[in-house]
PDB file of C-alpha atoms and ligand atoms in Angstrom:
ATOM      1  CA  MET A   1      76.195 140.110 106.206  1.00  0.00           C
ATOM      2  CA  GLU A   2      78.455 137.455 104.771  1.00  0.00           C
ATOM      3  CA  LEU A   3      77.539 133.799 104.992  1.00  0.00           C
ATOM      4  CA  ILE A   4      79.664 130.743 104.302  1.00  0.00           C
ATOM      5  CA  ASP A   5      78.124 127.590 102.894  1.00  0.00           C
ATOM      6  CA  SER A   6      80.129 125.007 104.832  1.00  0.00           C
ATOM      7  CA  HIS A   7      79.018 122.099 102.633  1.00  0.00           C
ATOM      8  CA  CYS A   8      77.998 122.447  99.029  1.00  0.00           C
ATOM      9  CA  HIS A   9      78.646 120.144  96.049  1.00  0.00           C
ATOM     10  CA  PHE A  10      79.059 123.073  93.706  1.00  0.00           C
ATOM     11  CA  ASP A  11      81.287 121.030  91.396  1.00  0.00           C
ATOM     12  CA  PHE A  12      78.478 118.564  90.583  1.00  0.00           C
ATOM     13  CA  GLU A  13      77.190 118.512  87.031  1.00  0.00           C
ATOM     14  CA  GLN A  14      73.782 119.835  88.149  1.00  0.00           C
ATOM     15  CA  PHE A  15      75.508 123.238  88.286  1.00  0.00           C
ATOM     16  CA  SER A  16      77.330 122.921  84.962  1.00  0.00           C
ATOM     17  CA  PRO A  17      74.731 124.775  82.879  1.00  0.00           C
ATOM     18  CA  ASP A  18      74.604 127.917  85.042  1.00  0.00           C
ATOM     19  CA  ARG A  19      77.329 127.809  87.701  1.00  0.00           C
ATOM     20  CA  ALA A  20      78.455 131.408  87.128  1.00  0.00           C
ATOM     21  CA  ALA A  21      74.880 132.721  87.342  1.00  0.00           C
ATOM     22  CA  VAL A  22      74.202 130.793  90.560  1.00  0.00           C
ATOM     23  CA  TRP A  23      77.415 132.109  92.103  1.00  0.00           C
ATOM     24  CA  LYS A  24      76.429 135.672  91.180  1.00  0.00           C
ATOM     25  CA  ARG A  25      73.060 135.223  92.892  1.00  0.00           C
ATOM     26  CA  CYS A  26      74.838 133.765  95.958  1.00  0.00           C
ATOM     27  CA  GLN A  27      76.935 136.890  96.288  1.00  0.00           C
ATOM     28  CA  GLU A  28      73.867 139.096  95.834  1.00  0.00           C
ATOM     29  CA  VAL A  29      72.166 137.439  98.812  1.00  0.00           C
ATOM     30  CA  GLY A  30      75.307 137.492 100.983  1.00  0.00           C
ATOM     31  CA  VAL A  31      76.725 134.000 100.501  1.00  0.00           C
ATOM     32  CA  GLY A  32      80.385 134.850  99.978  1.00  0.00           C
ATOM     33  CA  LYS A  33      82.282 131.589 100.423  1.00  0.00           C
ATOM     34  CA  LEU A  34      81.698 127.912  99.640  1.00  0.00           C
ATOM     35  CA  VAL A  35      83.294 124.753 101.009  1.00  0.00           C
ATOM     36  CA  ILE A  36      83.138 121.984  98.397  1.00  0.00           C
ATOM     37  CA  PRO A  37      83.776 118.455  99.765  1.00  0.00           C
ATOM     38  CA  GLY A  38      85.431 115.558  97.997  1.00  0.00           C
ATOM     39  CA  VAL A  39      83.288 112.510  97.227  1.00  0.00           C
ATOM     40  CA  SER A  40      85.505 110.125  95.226  1.00  0.00           C
ATOM     41  CA  VAL A  41      89.167 109.802  94.263  1.00  0.00           C
ATOM     42  CA  SER A  42      88.343 110.310  90.578  1.00  0.00           C
ATOM     43  CA  GLN A  43      86.512 113.592  91.349  1.00  0.00           C
ATOM     44  CA  TRP A  44      89.362 115.353  93.193  1.00  0.00           C
ATOM     45  CA  GLN A  45      91.164 116.443  90.042  1.00  0.00           C
ATOM     46  CA  SER A  46      88.161 118.282  88.597  1.00  0.00           C
ATOM     47  CA  LEU A  47      87.172 119.654  92.006  1.00  0.00           C
ATOM     48  CA  PHE A  48      90.535 121.295  92.636  1.00  0.00           C
ATOM     49  CA  ALA A  49      90.703 122.489  89.031  1.00  0.00           C
ATOM     50  CA  LEU A  50      87.337 124.224  89.541  1.00  0.00           C
ATOM     51  CA  LEU A  51      88.691 126.033  92.611  1.00  0.00           C
ATOM     52  CA  GLN A  52      91.199 127.801  90.386  1.00  0.00           C
ATOM     53  CA  GLY A  53      88.229 129.761  89.051  1.00  0.00           C
ATOM     54  CA  CYS A  54      87.410 131.507  92.337  1.00  0.00           C
ATOM     55  CA  PRO A  55      89.429 132.410  95.460  1.00  0.00           C
ATOM     56  CA  ASP A  56      86.280 132.141  97.632  1.00  0.00           C
ATOM     57  CA  TRP A  57      85.738 128.443  96.970  1.00  0.00           C
ATOM     58  CA  TYR A  58      87.568 125.907  99.135  1.00  0.00           C
ATOM     59  CA  GLY A  59      87.983 122.177  98.709  1.00  0.00           C
ATOM     60  CA  ALA A  60      88.237 119.057 100.824  1.00  0.00           C
ATOM     61  CA  VAL A  61      89.531 115.626  99.967  1.00  0.00           C
ATOM     62  CA  GLY A  62      87.585 112.489 100.809  1.00  0.00           C
ATOM     63  CA  VAL A  63      85.560 109.479  99.752  1.00  0.00           C
ATOM     64  CA  HIS A  64      81.860 109.740 100.582  1.00  0.00           C
ATOM     65  CA  PRO A  65      80.368 106.473 101.935  1.00  0.00           C
ATOM     66  CA  TRP A  66      78.154 106.176  98.831  1.00  0.00           C
ATOM     67  CA  TRP A  67      81.300 106.049  96.668  1.00  0.00           C
ATOM     68  CA  VAL A  68      83.202 103.528  98.843  1.00  0.00           C
ATOM     69  CA  ARG A  69      81.738 100.718  96.702  1.00  0.00           C
ATOM     70  CA  ASP A  70      83.648 102.049  93.659  1.00  0.00           C
ATOM     71  CA  LEU A  71      86.939 102.580  95.457  1.00  0.00           C
ATOM     72  CA  ASP A  72      89.742 100.444  93.938  1.00  0.00           C
ATOM     73  CA  ALA A  73      92.706 101.885  95.853  1.00  0.00           C
ATOM     74  CA  SER A  74      94.080  99.841  98.745  1.00  0.00           C
ATOM     75  CA  GLU A  75      93.924 101.443 102.171  1.00  0.00           C
ATOM     76  CA  GLU A  76      97.617 102.324 101.952  1.00  0.00           C
ATOM     77  CA  GLU A  77      97.189 103.878  98.489  1.00  0.00           C
ATOM     78  CA  LEU A  78      94.153 105.831  99.660  1.00  0.00           C
ATOM     79  CA  LYS A  79      96.103 107.176 102.630  1.00  0.00           C
ATOM     80  CA  GLN A  80      98.933 108.326 100.350  1.00  0.00           C
ATOM     81  CA  GLN A  81      96.489 110.023  97.968  1.00  0.00           C
ATOM     82  CA  LEU A  82      94.668 111.761 100.813  1.00  0.00           C
ATOM     83  CA  LEU A  83      97.981 113.042 102.178  1.00  0.00           C
ATOM     84  CA  GLN A  84      99.135 114.196  98.761  1.00  0.00           C
ATOM     85  CA  TRP A  85      95.952 116.127  97.905  1.00  0.00           C
ATOM     86  CA  GLY A  86      95.486 117.211 101.499  1.00  0.00           C
ATOM     87  CA  HIS A  87      98.748 119.130 101.391  1.00  0.00           C
ATOM     88  CA  GLY A  88      97.424 121.311  98.558  1.00  0.00           C
ATOM     89  CA  GLU A  89      96.929 124.916  99.604  1.00  0.00           C
ATOM     90  CA  ARG A  90      93.239 125.015  98.595  1.00  0.00           C
ATOM     91  CA  CYS A  91      92.422 121.884 100.597  1.00  0.00           C
ATOM     92  CA  ILE A  92      91.012 122.933 103.966  1.00  0.00           C
ATOM     93  CA  ALA A  93      89.617 119.635 105.282  1.00  0.00           C
ATOM     94  CA  VAL A  94      89.442 115.869 104.909  1.00  0.00           C
ATOM     95  CA  GLY A  95      86.008 114.630 103.807  1.00  0.00           C
ATOM     96  CA  GLU A  96      83.386 114.039 103.267  1.00  0.00           C
ATOM     97  CA  CYS A  97      83.672 110.601 104.763  1.00  0.00           C
ATOM     98  CA  GLY A  98      81.674 108.622 107.270  1.00  0.00           C
ATOM     99  CA  LEU A  99      79.165 105.859 107.889  1.00  0.00           C
ATOM    100  CA  ASP A 100      75.743 105.324 106.319  1.00  0.00           C
ATOM    101  CA  ARG A 101      73.263 102.617 107.309  1.00  0.00           C
ATOM    102  CA  ALA A 102      71.118 103.065 104.189  1.00  0.00           C
ATOM    103  CA  ILE A 103      73.653 101.596 101.721  1.00  0.00           C
ATOM    104  CA  ASP A 104      74.696  98.008 100.898  1.00  0.00           C
ATOM    105  CA  THR A 105      78.407  98.473 101.636  1.00  0.00           C
ATOM    106  CA  PRO A 106      79.131  96.485 104.833  1.00  0.00           C
ATOM    107  CA  LEU A 107      79.769  98.511 107.963  1.00  0.00           C
ATOM    108  CA  GLU A 108      83.248  96.957 108.392  1.00  0.00           C
ATOM    109  CA  ARG A 109      84.299  98.186 104.944  1.00  0.00           C
ATOM    110  CA  GLN A 110      82.901 101.662 105.621  1.00  0.00           C
ATOM    111  CA  GLN A 111      84.736 101.746 108.954  1.00  0.00           C
ATOM    112  CA  ALA A 112      88.027 100.687 107.357  1.00  0.00           C
ATOM    113  CA  VAL A 113      87.819 103.489 104.787  1.00  0.00           C
ATOM    114  CA  LEU A 114      86.753 106.024 107.399  1.00  0.00           C
ATOM    115  CA  ARG A 115      89.682 105.001 109.603  1.00  0.00           C
ATOM    116  CA  VAL A 116      92.083 105.888 106.762  1.00  0.00           C
ATOM    117  CA  HIS A 117      90.480 109.338 106.525  1.00  0.00           C
ATOM    118  CA  LEU A 118      90.697 109.969 110.258  1.00  0.00           C
ATOM    119  CA  ALA A 119      94.361 108.943 110.303  1.00  0.00           C
ATOM    120  CA  ALA A 120      95.060 111.271 107.351  1.00  0.00           C
ATOM    121  CA  ALA A 121      93.223 114.172 109.026  1.00  0.00           C
ATOM    122  CA  ALA A 122      95.284 113.688 112.194  1.00  0.00           C
ATOM    123  CA  GLU A 123      98.503 113.596 110.198  1.00  0.00           C
ATOM    124  CA  LEU A 124      97.590 116.589 108.016  1.00  0.00           C
ATOM    125  CA  GLN A 125      96.234 118.486 111.027  1.00  0.00           C
ATOM    126  CA  LEU A 126      93.057 119.227 109.097  1.00  0.00           C
ATOM    127  CA  PRO A 127      89.443 119.142 110.309  1.00  0.00           C
ATOM    128  CA  VAL A 128      87.238 116.323 109.044  1.00  0.00           C
ATOM    129  CA  ILE A 129      83.830 116.623 107.332  1.00  0.00           C
ATOM    130  CA  LEU A 130      81.680 113.699 108.448  1.00  0.00           C
ATOM    131  CA  HIS A 131      78.612 112.170 106.847  1.00  0.00           C
ATOM    132  CA  VAL A 132      76.644 109.977 109.245  1.00  0.00           C
ATOM    133  CA  HIS A 133      73.293 108.329 108.743  1.00  0.00           C
ATOM    134  CA  ARG A 134      71.892 106.255 111.649  1.00  0.00           C
ATOM    135  CA  TYR A 135      75.329 105.121 112.819  1.00  0.00           C
ATOM    136  CA  HIS A 136      75.921 107.714 115.541  1.00  0.00           C
ATOM    137  CA  ALA A 137      77.066 105.243 118.222  1.00  0.00           C
ATOM    138  CA  GLU A 138      79.473 103.546 115.787  1.00  0.00           C
ATOM    139  CA  LEU A 139      80.872 106.899 114.638  1.00  0.00           C
ATOM    140  CA  LEU A 140      81.261 108.287 118.148  1.00  0.00           C
ATOM    141  CA  ALA A 141      83.170 105.138 119.147  1.00  0.00           C
ATOM    142  CA  MET A 142      85.575 105.595 116.209  1.00  0.00           C
ATOM    143  CA  LEU A 143      86.102 109.285 116.910  1.00  0.00           C
ATOM    144  CA  LYS A 144      87.232 108.355 120.418  1.00  0.00           C
ATOM    145  CA  GLU A 145      90.007 106.163 118.936  1.00  0.00           C
ATOM    146  CA  PHE A 146      91.628 109.092 117.136  1.00  0.00           C
ATOM    147  CA  HIS A 147      93.111 112.287 118.395  1.00  0.00           C
ATOM    148  CA  LEU A 148      91.954 114.813 115.822  1.00  0.00           C
ATOM    149  CA  PRO A 149      93.677 118.077 116.700  1.00  0.00           C
ATOM    150  CA  ARG A 150      91.314 120.167 114.554  1.00  0.00           C
ATOM    151  CA  GLY A 151      88.054 118.275 115.241  1.00  0.00           C
ATOM    152  CA  GLY A 152      85.540 118.622 112.457  1.00  0.00           C
ATOM    153  CA  VAL A 153      81.894 118.892 111.527  1.00  0.00           C
ATOM    154  CA  ILE A 154      78.947 116.492 111.518  1.00  0.00           C
ATOM    155  CA  HIS A 155      77.478 117.576 108.232  1.00  0.00           C
ATOM    156  CA  ALA A 156      73.664 117.707 107.806  1.00  0.00           C
ATOM    157  CA  PHE A 157      73.229 116.952 111.466  1.00  0.00           C
ATOM    158  CA  SER A 158      70.009 115.274 112.459  1.00  0.00           C
ATOM    159  CA  GLY A 159      69.480 113.671 115.825  1.00  0.00           C
ATOM    160  CA  SER A 160      68.669 114.193 119.458  1.00  0.00           C
ATOM    161  CA  GLU A 161      69.997 116.783 121.902  1.00  0.00           C
ATOM    162  CA  GLU A 162      72.038 114.044 123.623  1.00  0.00           C
ATOM    163  CA  ILE A 163      73.789 113.075 120.397  1.00  0.00           C
ATOM    164  CA  ALA A 164      74.393 116.733 119.513  1.00  0.00           C
ATOM    165  CA  ARG A 165      75.994 117.231 122.923  1.00  0.00           C
ATOM    166  CA  GLU A 166      78.224 114.152 122.508  1.00  0.00           C
ATOM    167  CA  TYR A 167      79.652 115.473 119.257  1.00  0.00           C
ATOM    168  CA  TRP A 168      80.177 118.985 120.581  1.00  0.00           C
ATOM    169  CA  LYS A 169      81.937 117.583 123.669  1.00  0.00           C
ATOM    170  CA  GLN A 170      84.328 115.747 121.347  1.00  0.00           C
ATOM    171  CA  GLY A 171      85.161 118.912 119.399  1.00  0.00           C
ATOM    172  CA  PHE A 172      82.742 118.599 116.495  1.00  0.00           C
ATOM    173  CA  TYR A 173      80.573 121.319 115.041  1.00  0.00           C
ATOM    174  CA  LEU A 174      77.089 120.550 113.760  1.00  0.00           C
ATOM    175  CA  GLY A 175      76.242 121.365 110.142  1.00  0.00           C
ATOM    176  CA  ILE A 176      72.744 122.843 109.970  1.00  0.00           C
ATOM    177  CA  GLY A 177      70.920 122.518 106.684  1.00  0.00           C
ATOM    178  CA  GLY A 178      67.514 122.306 105.060  1.00  0.00           C
ATOM    179  CA  THR A 179      66.269 119.583 107.446  1.00  0.00           C
ATOM    180  CA  ILE A 180      65.295 122.242 109.974  1.00  0.00           C
ATOM    181  CA  THR A 181      62.846 123.803 107.489  1.00  0.00           C
ATOM    182  CA  TYR A 182      60.625 120.693 107.716  1.00  0.00           C
ATOM    183  CA  PRO A 183      58.106 120.763 110.582  1.00  0.00           C
ATOM    184  CA  ARG A 184      58.190 116.933 110.757  1.00  0.00           C
ATOM    185  CA  ALA A 185      61.896 117.075 111.756  1.00  0.00           C
ATOM    186  CA  ALA A 186      60.766 117.981 115.274  1.00  0.00           C
ATOM    187  CA  LYS A 187      63.601 116.189 117.090  1.00  0.00           C
ATOM    188  CA  THR A 188      66.340 117.818 115.036  1.00  0.00           C
ATOM    189  CA  ARG A 189      64.653 121.231 115.299  1.00  0.00           C
ATOM    190  CA  ARG A 190      64.580 120.849 119.091  1.00  0.00           C
ATOM    191  CA  SER A 191      68.230 119.804 119.351  1.00  0.00           C
ATOM    192  CA  VAL A 192      69.364 122.606 117.037  1.00  0.00           C
ATOM    193  CA  ALA A 193      67.391 125.126 119.096  1.00  0.00           C
ATOM    194  CA  ALA A 194      69.065 123.866 122.285  1.00  0.00           C
ATOM    195  CA  ALA A 195      72.675 123.380 121.071  1.00  0.00           C
ATOM    196  CA  PRO A 196      75.269 126.056 121.891  1.00  0.00           C
ATOM    197  CA  LEU A 197      75.273 128.660 119.107  1.00  0.00           C
ATOM    198  CA  GLU A 198      79.084 128.318 119.094  1.00  0.00           C
ATOM    199  CA  SER A 199      78.672 124.737 117.803  1.00  0.00           C
ATOM    200  CA  LEU A 200      76.628 125.487 114.662  1.00  0.00           C
ATOM    201  CA  VAL A 201      77.644 126.077 111.060  1.00  0.00           C
ATOM    202  CA  LEU A 202      75.336 126.591 108.081  1.00  0.00           C
ATOM    203  CA  GLU A 203      75.245 124.407 104.993  1.00  0.00           C
ATOM    204  CA  SER A 204      73.088 123.796 101.949  1.00  0.00           C
ATOM    205  CA  ASP A 205      74.399 120.349 100.842  1.00  0.00           C
ATOM    206  CA  ALA A 206      73.298 121.505  97.375  1.00  0.00           C
ATOM    207  CA  PRO A 207      72.288 120.138  94.926  1.00  0.00           C
ATOM    208  CA  ASP A 208      70.747 117.712  97.477  1.00  0.00           C
ATOM    209  CA  MET A 209      68.517 118.441 100.483  1.00  0.00           C
ATOM    210  CA  PRO A 210      65.976 120.864  98.971  1.00  0.00           C
ATOM    211  CA  LEU A 211      64.268 123.109 101.500  1.00  0.00           C
ATOM    212  CA  ASN A 212      60.665 122.649 102.536  1.00  0.00           C
ATOM    213  CA  GLY A 213      58.491 123.938  99.692  1.00  0.00           C
ATOM    214  CA  ARG A 214      61.106 123.124  97.036  1.00  0.00           C
ATOM    215  CA  GLN A 215      60.942 119.317  97.129  1.00  0.00           C
ATOM    216  CA  GLY A 216      62.072 117.777  93.855  1.00  0.00           C
ATOM    217  CA  GLU A 217      64.025 120.864  92.800  1.00  0.00           C
ATOM    218  CA  ARG A 218      67.776 121.383  92.642  1.00  0.00           C
ATOM    219  CA  ASN A 219      68.977 122.827  95.940  1.00  0.00           C
ATOM    220  CA  SER A 220      71.392 125.746  95.754  1.00  0.00           C
ATOM    221  CA  PRO A 221      73.775 127.643  98.051  1.00  0.00           C
ATOM    222  CA  GLU A 222      71.805 130.805  97.190  1.00  0.00           C
ATOM    223  CA  TYR A 223      69.063 129.526  99.547  1.00  0.00           C
ATOM    224  CA  LEU A 224      71.385 129.519 102.577  1.00  0.00           C
ATOM    225  CA  PRO A 225      69.784 132.732 103.968  1.00  0.00           C
ATOM    226  CA  GLU A 226      66.498 130.804 104.286  1.00  0.00           C
ATOM    227  CA  ILE A 227      68.196 128.191 106.491  1.00  0.00           C
ATOM    228  CA  LEU A 228      69.712 131.026 108.519  1.00  0.00           C
ATOM    229  CA  ALA A 229      66.271 132.649 108.922  1.00  0.00           C
ATOM    230  CA  GLU A 230      64.748 129.372 110.135  1.00  0.00           C
ATOM    231  CA  LEU A 231      67.624 128.835 112.583  1.00  0.00           C
ATOM    232  CA  ALA A 232      67.164 132.355 113.972  1.00  0.00           C
ATOM    233  CA  ARG A 233      63.411 131.723 114.347  1.00  0.00           C
ATOM    234  CA  LEU A 234      64.023 128.429 116.161  1.00  0.00           C
ATOM    235  CA  ARG A 235      66.453 130.093 118.559  1.00  0.00           C
ATOM    236  CA  GLU A 236      64.338 133.257 118.900  1.00  0.00           C
ATOM    237  CA  MET A 237      67.341 135.418 118.091  1.00  0.00           C
ATOM    238  CA  PRO A 238      67.997 138.252 115.630  1.00  0.00           C
ATOM    239  CA  VAL A 239      69.034 136.935 112.209  1.00  0.00           C
ATOM    240  CA  GLU A 240      72.105 139.162 112.115  1.00  0.00           C
ATOM    241  CA  GLU A 241      73.433 137.797 115.412  1.00  0.00           C
ATOM    242  CA  VAL A 242      73.059 134.186 114.292  1.00  0.00           C
ATOM    243  CA  ALA A 243      74.676 135.046 110.941  1.00  0.00           C
ATOM    244  CA  VAL A 244      77.744 136.601 112.548  1.00  0.00           C
ATOM    245  CA  GLN A 245      78.249 133.688 114.955  1.00  0.00           C
ATOM    246  CA  ALA A 246      77.717 131.023 112.276  1.00  0.00           C
ATOM    247  CA  ARG A 247      80.282 132.684 110.047  1.00  0.00           C
ATOM    248  CA  ARG A 248      82.766 132.925 112.920  1.00  0.00           C
ATOM    249  CA  ASN A 249      82.257 129.259 113.748  1.00  0.00           C
ATOM    250  CA  THR A 250      82.874 128.238 110.145  1.00  0.00           C
ATOM    251  CA  GLU A 251      85.999 130.404 109.924  1.00  0.00           C
ATOM    252  CA  ARG A 252      87.319 128.836 113.126  1.00  0.00           C
ATOM    253  CA  LEU A 253      86.491 125.279 112.048  1.00  0.00           C
ATOM    254  CA  PHE A 254      88.240 125.568 108.667  1.00  0.00           C
ATOM    255  CA  ALA A 255      90.772 128.282 109.598  1.00  0.00           C
ATOM    256  CA  LEU A 256      89.519 130.467 106.741  1.00  0.00           C
TER     257      LEU A 256
HETATM  258 ZN1   ZN B   1      77.616 116.154 100.943  1.00  0.00          ZN
END
């Protein structure tokens, strides 16, 4: 069984003390590949340098909504930088980028920066890794404006069956993470149980999003099999079958 963590901030400093040991444990439990998203322009250099250390780690280039506040590049400069880094052979996606209602940055500013990412993804013919928090209608409207030949993924999906279906209809996979391990996330657990298995990819979002029972601890890609097990339970399917399909979906999404 080989699993791919489709969204993991393995370059973050939380992993600096023991990154090699964590990666060894990942491989021992069957997590064989990691997709590491971009979060800010100043982070891309170190992210892509880290990828030189392992052929099974892949990168993406983007500005996370939480980092939009610190962005000094103009929209035109950002576009050029996204295109430049996006052409790199280890860059498999644009993102993460998106819209978040929980931050102070005005929606219009977030939308302007997201629009640059979507245009770059279309031009690069890369999939896009999207972060969305309580702005589903706004995001869906923007996705309709762009023709994204490779679609993308709604990372850390949480929401209703209707919203899940909207994204899937528009060519977007749903990133399934630790949220489903919390009984209180009843709505998301229901929509994930009902979504087509072909639409789901697994992710840890480590070091964030600790699983139920590990609140307050550093999350890690080595716990991905626990998310898989919960997904299989929710769908009442054999773990192995869900694992194979999730890996296939991730390979198709990112052309791995
Ligand atoms: Zn993330």
